[in-house]
GROMACS .gro file of C-alpha atoms in nm:
model
  450
    1UNK     CA    1  -0.669   0.865   4.748
    2UNK     CA    2  -0.434   1.156   4.716
    3UNK     CA    3  -0.558   1.492   4.623
    4UNK     CA    4  -0.350   1.820   4.596
    5UNK     CA    5  -0.062   1.623   4.763
    6UNK     CA    6  -0.281   1.513   5.052
    7UNK     CA    7  -0.435   1.185   5.145
    8UNK     CA    8  -0.818   1.218   5.141
    9UNK     CA    9  -1.010   0.947   5.316
   10UNK     CA   10  -1.378   0.889   5.328
   11UNK     CA   11  -1.399   0.820   5.700
   12UNK     CA   12  -1.781   0.792   5.744
   13UNK     CA   13  -1.843   0.619   5.388
   14UNK     CA   14  -1.855   0.264   5.282
   15UNK     CA   15  -1.556   0.121   5.086
   16UNK     CA   16  -1.511   0.274   4.727
   17UNK     CA   17  -1.693  -0.014   4.565
   18UNK     CA   18  -1.979   0.000   4.786
   19UNK     CA   19  -1.981   0.372   4.784
   20UNK     CA   20  -2.019   0.381   4.415
   21UNK     CA   21  -2.335   0.178   4.452
   22UNK     CA   22  -2.491   0.384   4.749
   23UNK     CA   23  -2.409   0.733   4.623
   24UNK     CA   24  -2.636   0.892   4.366
   25UNK     CA   25  -2.661   1.240   4.223
   26UNK     CA   26  -2.921   1.469   4.323
   27UNK     CA   27  -3.245   1.437   4.117
   28UNK     CA   28  -3.407   1.138   3.948
   29UNK     CA   29  -3.372   1.074   3.575
   30UNK     CA   30  -3.075   0.875   3.450
   31UNK     CA   31  -2.719   0.862   3.580
   32UNK     CA   32  -2.685   1.240   3.583
   33UNK     CA   33  -3.025   1.318   3.748
   34UNK     CA   34  -3.280   1.551   3.602
   35UNK     CA   35  -3.181   1.867   3.783
   36UNK     CA   36  -2.918   1.951   3.518
   37UNK     CA   37  -3.196   1.994   3.282
   38UNK     CA   38  -3.379   2.229   3.511
   39UNK     CA   39  -3.090   2.426   3.633
   40UNK     CA   40  -2.933   2.479   3.303
   41UNK     CA   41  -3.241   2.562   3.095
   42UNK     CA   42  -3.269   2.932   3.009
   43UNK     CA   43  -3.631   2.971   3.117
   44UNK     CA   44  -3.897   2.740   3.256
   45UNK     CA   45  -4.009   2.462   2.989
   46UNK     CA   46  -3.714   2.544   2.751
   47UNK     CA   47  -3.578   2.195   2.740
   48UNK     CA   48  -3.917   2.054   2.657
   49UNK     CA   49  -3.928   2.288   2.356
   50UNK     CA   50  -3.569   2.215   2.261
   51UNK     CA   51  -3.486   2.576   2.296
   52UNK     CA   52  -3.139   2.584   2.461
   53UNK     CA   53  -2.958   2.902   2.548
   54UNK     CA   54  -2.625   2.857   2.721
   55UNK     CA   55  -2.531   3.121   2.992
   56UNK     CA   56  -2.236   3.213   2.745
   57UNK     CA   57  -2.495   3.313   2.493
   58UNK     CA   58  -2.707   3.513   2.718
   59UNK     CA   59  -2.395   3.691   2.860
   60UNK     CA   60  -2.369   3.847   2.507
   61UNK     CA   61  -2.667   4.064   2.595
   62UNK     CA   62  -2.510   4.375   2.750
   63UNK     CA   63  -2.731   4.404   3.032
   64UNK     CA   64  -2.663   4.059   3.165
   65UNK     CA   65  -2.276   4.110   3.108
   66UNK     CA   66  -2.290   4.443   3.278
   67UNK     CA   67  -2.479   4.326   3.586
   68UNK     CA   68  -2.260   4.010   3.622
   69UNK     CA   69  -1.928   4.212   3.591
   70UNK     CA   70  -2.054   4.496   3.797
   71UNK     CA   71  -2.141   4.293   4.092
   72UNK     CA   72  -1.832   4.069   4.078
   73UNK     CA   73  -1.593   4.373   4.041
   74UNK     CA   74  -1.742   4.559   4.318
   75UNK     CA   75  -1.724   4.268   4.556
   76UNK     CA   76  -1.386   4.159   4.425
   77UNK     CA   77  -1.234   4.507   4.515
   78UNK     CA   78  -1.318   4.479   4.884
   79UNK     CA   79  -1.036   4.383   5.123
   80UNK     CA   80  -1.080   4.046   5.292
   81UNK     CA   81  -0.949   3.998   5.645
   82UNK     CA   82  -0.965   3.792   5.964
   83UNK     CA   83  -1.138   3.964   6.244
   84UNK     CA   84  -1.086   3.856   6.632
   85UNK     CA   85  -1.338   3.934   6.899
   86UNK     CA   86  -1.185   4.096   7.207
   87UNK     CA   87  -1.314   3.911   7.511
   88UNK     CA   88  -1.307   4.210   7.730
   89UNK     CA   89  -1.464   4.477   7.523
   90UNK     CA   90  -1.659   4.248   7.274
   91UNK     CA   91  -1.505   4.453   6.992
   92UNK     CA   92  -1.403   4.287   6.654
   93UNK     CA   93  -1.052   4.392   6.552
   94UNK     CA   94  -0.827   4.288   6.260
   95UNK     CA   95  -0.625   3.969   6.342
   96UNK     CA   96  -0.287   4.059   6.210
   97UNK     CA   97  -0.101   3.736   6.236
   98UNK     CA   98  -0.379   3.475   6.189
   99UNK     CA   99  -0.285   3.168   5.986
  100UNK     CA  100  -0.612   3.185   5.820
  101UNK     CA  101  -0.538   3.519   5.667
  102UNK     CA  102  -0.287   3.346   5.399
  103UNK     CA  103  -0.545   3.195   5.181
  104UNK     CA  104  -0.746   3.525   5.178
  105UNK     CA  105  -0.446   3.712   5.053
  106UNK     CA  106  -0.309   3.439   4.813
  107UNK     CA  107  -0.589   3.187   4.753
  108UNK     CA  108  -0.379   2.991   4.486
  109UNK     CA  109  -0.079   3.010   4.264
  110UNK     CA  110  -0.256   3.150   3.953
  111UNK     CA  111  -0.511   3.411   4.091
  112UNK     CA  112  -0.493   3.729   4.286
  113UNK     CA  113  -0.724   3.789   4.568
  114UNK     CA  114  -0.941   4.004   4.334
  115UNK     CA  115  -0.949   3.764   4.051
  116UNK     CA  116  -1.045   3.480   4.293
  117UNK     CA  117  -1.344   3.670   4.447
  118UNK     CA  118  -1.461   3.770   4.101
  119UNK     CA  119  -1.431   3.417   3.975
  120UNK     CA  120  -1.644   3.298   4.284
  121UNK     CA  121  -1.920   3.559   4.239
  122UNK     CA  122  -1.932   3.516   3.862
  123UNK     CA  123  -1.985   3.141   3.898
  124UNK     CA  124  -2.257   3.192   4.144
  125UNK     CA  125  -2.431   3.460   3.925
  126UNK     CA  126  -2.413   3.275   3.605
  127UNK     CA  127  -2.434   2.907   3.709
  128UNK     CA  128  -2.613   2.937   4.053
  129UNK     CA  129  -2.327   2.745   4.220
  130UNK     CA  130  -1.973   2.798   4.323
  131UNK     CA  131  -1.750   2.494   4.434
  132UNK     CA  132  -1.430   2.586   4.596
  133UNK     CA  133  -1.193   2.305   4.667
  134UNK     CA  134  -0.972   2.333   4.977
  135UNK     CA  135  -0.615   2.284   4.973
  136UNK     CA  136  -0.448   2.184   5.316
  137UNK     CA  137  -0.112   2.197   5.454
  138UNK     CA  138   0.050   1.914   5.658
  139UNK     CA  139  -0.132   2.019   5.970
  140UNK     CA  140  -0.463   1.997   5.788
  141UNK     CA  141  -0.515   2.370   5.786
  142UNK     CA  142  -0.669   2.521   5.478
  143UNK     CA  143  -0.397   2.726   5.306
  144UNK     CA  144  -0.550   2.748   4.943
  145UNK     CA  145  -0.875   2.746   4.759
  146UNK     CA  146  -0.956   2.660   4.387
  147UNK     CA  147  -1.291   2.767   4.219
  148UNK     CA  148  -1.396   2.465   4.020
  149UNK     CA  149  -1.581   2.457   3.690
  150UNK     CA  150  -1.945   2.386   3.786
  151UNK     CA  151  -1.985   2.161   3.484
  152UNK     CA  152  -1.714   1.935   3.627
  153UNK     CA  153  -1.885   1.899   3.969
  154UNK     CA  154  -2.183   1.698   4.074
  155UNK     CA  155  -2.333   1.688   4.424
  156UNK     CA  156  -2.392   1.327   4.536
  157UNK     CA  157  -2.593   1.206   4.832
  158UNK     CA  158  -2.560   0.861   5.010
  159UNK     CA  159  -2.852   0.659   5.117
  160UNK     CA  160  -2.787   0.789   5.478
  161UNK     CA  161  -2.773   1.149   5.372
  162UNK     CA  162  -2.416   1.214   5.367
  163UNK     CA  163  -2.307   1.459   5.096
  164UNK     CA  164  -2.020   1.407   4.858
  165UNK     CA  165  -1.893   1.580   4.535
  166UNK     CA  166  -1.792   1.407   4.214
  167UNK     CA  167  -1.509   1.596   4.066
  168UNK     CA  168  -1.402   1.549   3.706
  169UNK     CA  169  -1.029   1.584   3.627
  170UNK     CA  170  -0.901   1.944   3.645
  171UNK     CA  171  -0.533   1.999   3.617
  172UNK     CA  172  -0.543   2.372   3.697
  173UNK     CA  173  -0.698   2.274   4.041
  174UNK     CA  174  -0.453   1.989   4.085
  175UNK     CA  175  -0.715   1.715   4.015
  176UNK     CA  176  -0.547   1.451   3.790
  177UNK     CA  177  -0.836   1.208   3.764
  178UNK     CA  178  -1.201   1.175   3.847
  179UNK     CA  179  -1.256   1.163   4.224
  180UNK     CA  180  -1.521   1.152   4.480
  181UNK     CA  181  -1.457   1.378   4.786
  182UNK     CA  182  -1.663   1.451   5.104
  183UNK     CA  183  -1.846   1.770   5.166
  184UNK     CA  184  -1.578   1.875   5.412
  185UNK     CA  185  -1.335   1.931   5.133
  186UNK     CA  186  -1.569   2.155   4.921
  187UNK     CA  187  -1.693   2.505   4.995
  188UNK     CA  188  -2.046   2.511   4.821
  189UNK     CA  189  -2.181   2.852   4.788
  190UNK     CA  190  -2.516   2.828   4.626
  191UNK     CA  191  -2.789   3.085   4.525
  192UNK     CA  192  -3.161   3.068   4.520
  193UNK     CA  193  -3.216   2.697   4.595
  194UNK     CA  194  -3.556   2.691   4.439
  195UNK     CA  195  -3.572   2.305   4.366
  196UNK     CA  196  -3.333   2.132   4.588
  197UNK     CA  197  -3.098   2.234   4.893
  198UNK     CA  198  -2.795   2.136   4.697
  199UNK     CA  199  -2.865   2.300   4.371
  200UNK     CA  200  -2.859   2.669   4.319
  201UNK     CA  201  -3.038   2.858   4.048
  202UNK     CA  202  -2.885   3.147   3.859
  203UNK     CA  203  -3.060   3.477   3.813
  204UNK     CA  204  -3.030   3.419   3.438
  205UNK     CA  205  -3.291   3.149   3.487
  206UNK     CA  206  -3.551   3.428   3.549
  207UNK     CA  207  -3.431   3.688   3.277
  208UNK     CA  208  -3.330   3.448   2.990
  209UNK     CA  209  -3.639   3.556   2.788
  210UNK     CA  210  -3.561   3.924   2.827
  211UNK     CA  211  -3.217   3.850   2.731
  212UNK     CA  212  -3.309   3.664   2.432
  213UNK     CA  213  -3.544   3.935   2.332
  214UNK     CA  214  -3.273   4.194   2.378
  215UNK     CA  215  -3.022   3.991   2.162
  216UNK     CA  216  -3.287   3.938   1.893
  217UNK     CA  217  -3.355   4.321   1.883
  218UNK     CA  218  -2.983   4.380   1.861
  219UNK     CA  219  -2.913   4.120   1.580
  220UNK     CA  220  -3.211   4.258   1.394
  221UNK     CA  221  -3.086   4.621   1.425
  222UNK     CA  222  -2.744   4.503   1.319
  223UNK     CA  223  -2.879   4.330   1.012
  224UNK     CA  224  -3.094   4.639   0.932
  225UNK     CA  225  -2.793   4.876   0.941
  226UNK     CA  226  -2.580   4.631   0.749
  227UNK     CA  227  -2.837   4.656   0.474
  228UNK     CA  228  -2.797   5.033   0.450
  229UNK     CA  229  -3.080   5.097   0.690
  230UNK     CA  230  -3.324   4.966   0.426
  231UNK     CA  231  -3.583   4.703   0.509
  232UNK     CA  232  -3.692   4.419   0.287
  233UNK     CA  233  -3.989   4.456   0.071
  234UNK     CA  234  -4.187   4.359  -0.253
  235UNK     CA  235  -4.247   4.492  -0.593
  236UNK     CA  236  -4.605   4.519  -0.663
  237UNK     CA  237  -4.741   4.510  -1.021
  238UNK     CA  238  -5.080   4.659  -1.098
  239UNK     CA  239  -5.188   4.347  -1.287
  240UNK     CA  240  -5.100   3.987  -1.349
  241UNK     CA  241  -4.746   3.903  -1.456
  242UNK     CA  242  -4.590   3.575  -1.570
  243UNK     CA  243  -4.338   3.378  -1.348
  244UNK     CA  244  -4.055   3.450  -1.593
  245UNK     CA  245  -4.135   3.830  -1.572
  246UNK     CA  246  -4.134   3.818  -1.179
  247UNK     CA  247  -3.803   3.624  -1.175
  248UNK     CA  248  -3.643   3.869  -1.411
  249UNK     CA  249  -3.766   4.171  -1.210
  250UNK     CA  250  -3.646   4.010  -0.883
  251UNK     CA  251  -3.302   3.939  -1.032
  252UNK     CA  252  -3.260   4.281  -1.164
  253UNK     CA  253  -3.371   4.439  -0.844
  254UNK     CA  254  -3.139   4.238  -0.620
  255UNK     CA  255  -2.845   4.300  -0.865
  256UNK     CA  256  -2.895   4.675  -0.897
  257UNK     CA  257  -3.030   4.772  -0.562
  258UNK     CA  258  -2.897   4.536  -0.298
  259UNK     CA  259  -2.556   4.456  -0.138
  260UNK     CA  260  -2.309   4.720  -0.247
  261UNK     CA  261  -2.557   4.893  -0.478
  262UNK     CA  262  -2.814   4.950  -0.194
  263UNK     CA  263  -2.922   5.312  -0.174
  264UNK     CA  264  -2.904   5.387  -0.555
  265UNK     CA  265  -3.200   5.552  -0.731
  266UNK     CA  266  -3.463   5.318  -0.882
  267UNK     CA  267  -3.691   5.398  -1.160
  268UNK     CA  268  -4.001   5.189  -1.180
  269UNK     CA  269  -4.237   5.175  -1.486
  270UNK     CA  270  -4.548   4.986  -1.587
  271UNK     CA  271  -4.712   5.080  -1.250
  272UNK     CA  272  -4.465   4.896  -1.045
  273UNK     CA  273  -4.449   4.994  -0.673
  274UNK     CA  274  -4.200   4.903  -0.390
  275UNK     CA  275  -4.364   4.832  -0.062
  276UNK     CA  276  -4.163   4.754   0.265
  277UNK     CA  277  -4.246   4.456   0.454
  278UNK     CA  278  -4.047   4.515   0.770
  279UNK     CA  279  -4.176   4.767   1.048
  280UNK     CA  280  -3.921   5.042   1.100
  281UNK     CA  281  -3.764   5.109   1.444
  282UNK     CA  282  -4.025   5.379   1.530
  283UNK     CA  283  -4.320   5.143   1.448
  284UNK     CA  284  -4.169   4.860   1.640
  285UNK     CA  285  -4.090   5.088   1.948
  286UNK     CA  286  -3.730   4.944   1.917
  287UNK     CA  287  -3.573   5.178   2.183
  288UNK     CA  288  -3.856   5.121   2.422
  289UNK     CA  289  -3.850   4.739   2.389
  290UNK     CA  290  -3.472   4.737   2.427
  291UNK     CA  291  -3.496   4.949   2.749
  292UNK     CA  292  -3.766   4.715   2.875
  293UNK     CA  293  -3.547   4.410   2.839
  294UNK     CA  294  -3.251   4.572   3.019
  295UNK     CA  295  -3.484   4.682   3.305
  296UNK     CA  296  -3.606   4.336   3.351
  297UNK     CA  297  -3.257   4.200   3.364
  298UNK     CA  298  -3.154   4.468   3.611
  299UNK     CA  299  -3.464   4.388   3.832
  300UNK     CA  300  -3.356   4.024   3.843
  301UNK     CA  301  -3.005   4.096   3.941
  302UNK     CA  302  -3.132   4.378   4.180
  303UNK     CA  303  -2.891   4.618   4.023
  304UNK     CA  304  -3.011   4.989   4.001
  305UNK     CA  305  -3.058   5.035   3.623
  306UNK     CA  306  -2.859   5.368   3.602
  307UNK     CA  307  -2.544   5.182   3.710
  308UNK     CA  308  -2.534   4.998   3.371
  309UNK     CA  309  -2.674   5.279   3.163
  310UNK     CA  310  -3.020   5.129   3.156
  311UNK     CA  311  -3.198   5.429   3.322
  312UNK     CA  312  -3.160   5.778   3.432
  313UNK     CA  313  -2.950   5.851   3.738
  314UNK     CA  314  -3.116   5.989   4.057
  315UNK     CA  315  -3.154   6.369   4.047
  316UNK     CA  316  -3.038   6.400   4.409
  317UNK     CA  317  -2.663   6.421   4.489
  318UNK     CA  318  -2.609   6.185   4.779
  319UNK     CA  319  -2.323   5.933   4.696
  320UNK     CA  320  -2.341   5.763   5.049
  321UNK     CA  321  -2.713   5.703   5.016
  322UNK     CA  322  -2.687   5.562   4.654
  323UNK     CA  323  -2.407   5.334   4.764
  324UNK     CA  324  -2.591   5.223   5.068
  325UNK     CA  325  -2.909   5.137   4.865
  326UNK     CA  326  -2.696   4.950   4.610
  327UNK     CA  327  -2.523   4.760   4.884
  328UNK     CA  328  -2.841   4.659   5.076
  329UNK     CA  329  -3.054   4.564   4.781
  330UNK     CA  330  -2.791   4.390   4.569
  331UNK     CA  331  -2.448   4.307   4.739
  332UNK     CA  332  -2.523   4.245   5.090
  333UNK     CA  333  -2.672   3.899   5.064
  334UNK     CA  334  -2.381   3.785   4.820
  335UNK     CA  335  -2.116   3.930   5.073
  336UNK     CA  336  -2.280   3.775   5.374
  337UNK     CA  337  -2.305   3.437   5.210
  338UNK     CA  338  -1.948   3.466   5.100
  339UNK     CA  339  -1.825   3.541   5.455
  340UNK     CA  340  -2.028   3.267   5.613
  341UNK     CA  341  -1.911   3.005   5.382
  342UNK     CA  342  -1.551   3.095   5.442
  343UNK     CA  343  -1.611   3.093   5.821
  344UNK     CA  344  -1.767   2.738   5.782
  345UNK     CA  345  -1.502   2.626   5.528
  346UNK     CA  346  -1.214   2.739   5.742
  347UNK     CA  347  -1.374   2.591   6.051
  348UNK     CA  348  -1.296   2.906   6.244
  349UNK     CA  349  -1.337   2.927   6.618
  350UNK     CA  350  -1.618   3.145   6.756
  351UNK     CA  351  -1.374   3.437   6.827
  352UNK     CA  352  -1.267   3.461   6.467
  353UNK     CA  353  -1.461   3.549   6.150
  354UNK     CA  354  -1.388   3.672   5.795
  355UNK     CA  355  -1.504   4.002   5.701
  356UNK     CA  356  -1.498   4.225   5.385
  357UNK     CA  357  -1.390   4.582   5.451
  358UNK     CA  358  -1.701   4.790   5.311
  359UNK     CA  359  -1.517   5.121   5.327
  360UNK     CA  360  -1.404   5.099   4.959
  361UNK     CA  361  -1.764   5.042   4.867
  362UNK     CA  362  -1.965   5.275   5.088
  363UNK     CA  363  -1.759   5.594   5.019
  364UNK     CA  364  -1.885   5.927   5.117
  365UNK     CA  365  -1.812   6.248   4.909
  366UNK     CA  366  -1.522   6.451   5.049
  367UNK     CA  367  -1.727   6.708   5.212
  368UNK     CA  368  -1.944   6.467   5.397
  369UNK     CA  369  -1.642   6.245   5.481
  370UNK     CA  370  -1.473   6.546   5.645
  371UNK     CA  371  -1.784   6.667   5.828
  372UNK     CA  372  -1.849   6.321   5.972
  373UNK     CA  373  -1.506   6.272   6.098
  374UNK     CA  374  -1.480   6.617   6.254
  375UNK     CA  375  -1.825   6.561   6.429
  376UNK     CA  376  -1.709   6.222   6.560
  377UNK     CA  377  -1.381   6.376   6.699
  378UNK     CA  378  -1.558   6.670   6.856
  379UNK     CA  379  -1.822   6.432   7.010
  380UNK     CA  380  -1.546   6.242   7.188
  381UNK     CA  381  -1.629   5.896   7.048
  382UNK     CA  382  -1.374   5.880   6.764
  383UNK     CA  383  -0.993   5.957   6.824
  384UNK     CA  384  -0.816   6.194   6.585
  385UNK     CA  385  -0.594   5.905   6.462
  386UNK     CA  386  -0.913   5.685   6.386
  387UNK     CA  387  -1.043   5.987   6.180
  388UNK     CA  388  -0.705   6.028   6.010
  389UNK     CA  389  -0.703   5.670   5.910
  390UNK     CA  390  -1.035   5.721   5.726
  391UNK     CA  391  -0.880   5.975   5.504
  392UNK     CA  392  -0.552   5.778   5.463
  393UNK     CA  393  -0.333   5.999   5.678
  394UNK     CA  394  -0.069   5.870   5.914
  395UNK     CA  395  -0.121   5.878   6.301
  396UNK     CA  396   0.003   6.149   6.511
  397UNK     CA  397   0.151   6.144   6.871
  398UNK     CA  398  -0.124   6.153   7.129
  399UNK     CA  399  -0.398   6.108   6.865
  400UNK     CA  400  -0.521   5.762   7.000
  401UNK     CA  401  -0.733   5.908   7.269
  402UNK     CA  402  -1.073   6.064   7.223
  403UNK     CA  403  -1.093   6.416   7.365
  404UNK     CA  404  -1.363   6.636   7.484
  405UNK     CA  405  -1.357   7.017   7.557
  406UNK     CA  406  -1.297   7.125   7.908
  407UNK     CA  407  -1.607   7.326   7.960
  408UNK     CA  408  -1.826   7.007   7.907
  409UNK     CA  409  -1.933   6.852   8.235
  410UNK     CA  410  -2.168   6.575   8.330
  411UNK     CA  411  -2.481   6.662   8.530
  412UNK     CA  412  -2.347   6.451   8.817
  413UNK     CA  413  -2.027   6.657   8.839
  414UNK     CA  414  -2.221   6.988   8.821
  415UNK     CA  415  -2.444   6.872   9.102
  416UNK     CA  416  -2.148   6.769   9.320
  417UNK     CA  417  -1.973   7.105   9.251
  418UNK     CA  418  -2.269   7.302   9.351
  419UNK     CA  419  -2.327   7.111   9.665
  420UNK     CA  420  -1.960   7.187   9.785
  421UNK     CA  421  -1.951   7.552   9.680
  422UNK     CA  422  -2.296   7.656   9.822
  423UNK     CA  423  -2.268   7.483  10.148
  424UNK     CA  424  -2.108   7.773  10.345
  425UNK     CA  425  -2.339   8.024  10.199
  426UNK     CA  426  -2.637   7.809  10.292
  427UNK     CA  427  -2.506   7.779  10.645
  428UNK     CA  428  -2.466   8.151  10.694
  429UNK     CA  429  -2.806   8.209  10.547
  430UNK     CA  430  -2.956   7.964  10.796
  431UNK     CA  431  -2.788   8.133  11.097
  432UNK     CA  432  -2.913   8.471  10.986
  433UNK     CA  433  -3.259   8.348  10.964
  434UNK     CA  434  -3.235   8.199  11.299
  435UNK     CA  435  -3.106   8.526  11.440
  436UNK     CA  436  -3.410   8.706  11.295
  437UNK     CA  437  -3.646   8.463  11.435
  438UNK     CA  438  -3.492   8.490  11.771
  439UNK     CA  439  -3.512   8.871  11.768
  440UNK     CA  440  -3.888   8.861  11.659
  441UNK     CA  441  -3.955   8.621  11.937
  442UNK     CA  442  -3.802   8.860  12.200
  443UNK     CA  443  -3.986   9.151  12.078
  444UNK     CA  444  -4.319   8.970  12.119
  445UNK     CA  445  -4.211   8.867  12.472
  446UNK     CA  446  -4.144   9.224  12.570
  447UNK     CA  447  -4.491   9.340  12.451
  448UNK     CA  448  -4.673   9.070  12.653
  449UNK     CA  449  -4.849   9.226  12.957
  450UNK     CA  450  -4.752   9.096  13.295
   0.00000   0.00000   0.00000
């Protein structure tokens, strides 16, 4: 079969007719398996209760949307590059002319590098899985990648344990018809495989209830303020009234004091009294409840709450420490998984690897950056041009060599110098001592009686 202009062959599989009988989706119930019910339900047991909340609905809650977009945008702004290991120094350096760098710069015809990375991370965070279809050139080298819609992809396993992926038609990715492709043509980045090694689980699975509660609070607040900040209530009469009187009072009240007439002054007679039935925001602890739901969402995504406005920022002023904490707690596992999947997907040799440049993420404040570079140059392990590159300045002549001040000597050099300069002095001293010892001996000899 042809896919993206290439002939895709199922080398280790049975013929297509037999393959359709021997390949089954992961899970057990029905043709589609039972894993989709587990993976796509908003919280444990939701599908048994017929309570469906699609990820698109939960993304309407500001904390979920903020966490997903913050993480994906921060990773998407990082530079992607191919690194090569120097066999002599064992140092990783940028491989300038590597053929694998092309799909990192231009993954496909309709996305920039940043959009592609954001799409990859968003799919993983919201669906738990990212499926990237490889596009190969005539040599079989990967020269393009397409992030697929997770709802159009189904992992399949043969009786012998081989993995395939059922792809539904996707014209944007160049898939004109439903096709079954081997795992070698798909990069599958999955998150939190709680139930099956081929099925990732989104963080939304754990924070759906909090997001639902937050949405309910917001919807209730919107309805409350749309009604002129007046809660619903009842008219209480001191005694029994007929149904016709109750209907008349209700109709008059709704006509005169609801909708565009809300907020008008009401005059009640015959002992009538208006009583509110809805708790106000203070009694319901609305602000505290809304903050709690946002904190739960942040804890599930491992995002510091202050980054999305769900908490107060730390009082200490250390940009580097805050960035390092955010990276290690939230972004590092996603970045490492992204790099490892690309390494495996590109089938890179052992002396090559993909890497994201973290300099744009772990930025220091200007004073700390200048101090760090100055100490590195003065210490002799950073060259001036390396320090200049960190602050986006061009190199200068002679700046590629680390320098040390002339008065700094090693202990071995000082010992060798002292040995050479003190040798004549020591020899003269030894001769003087010998002369004195000889003189003392002569005097003793003269005093000895014969």
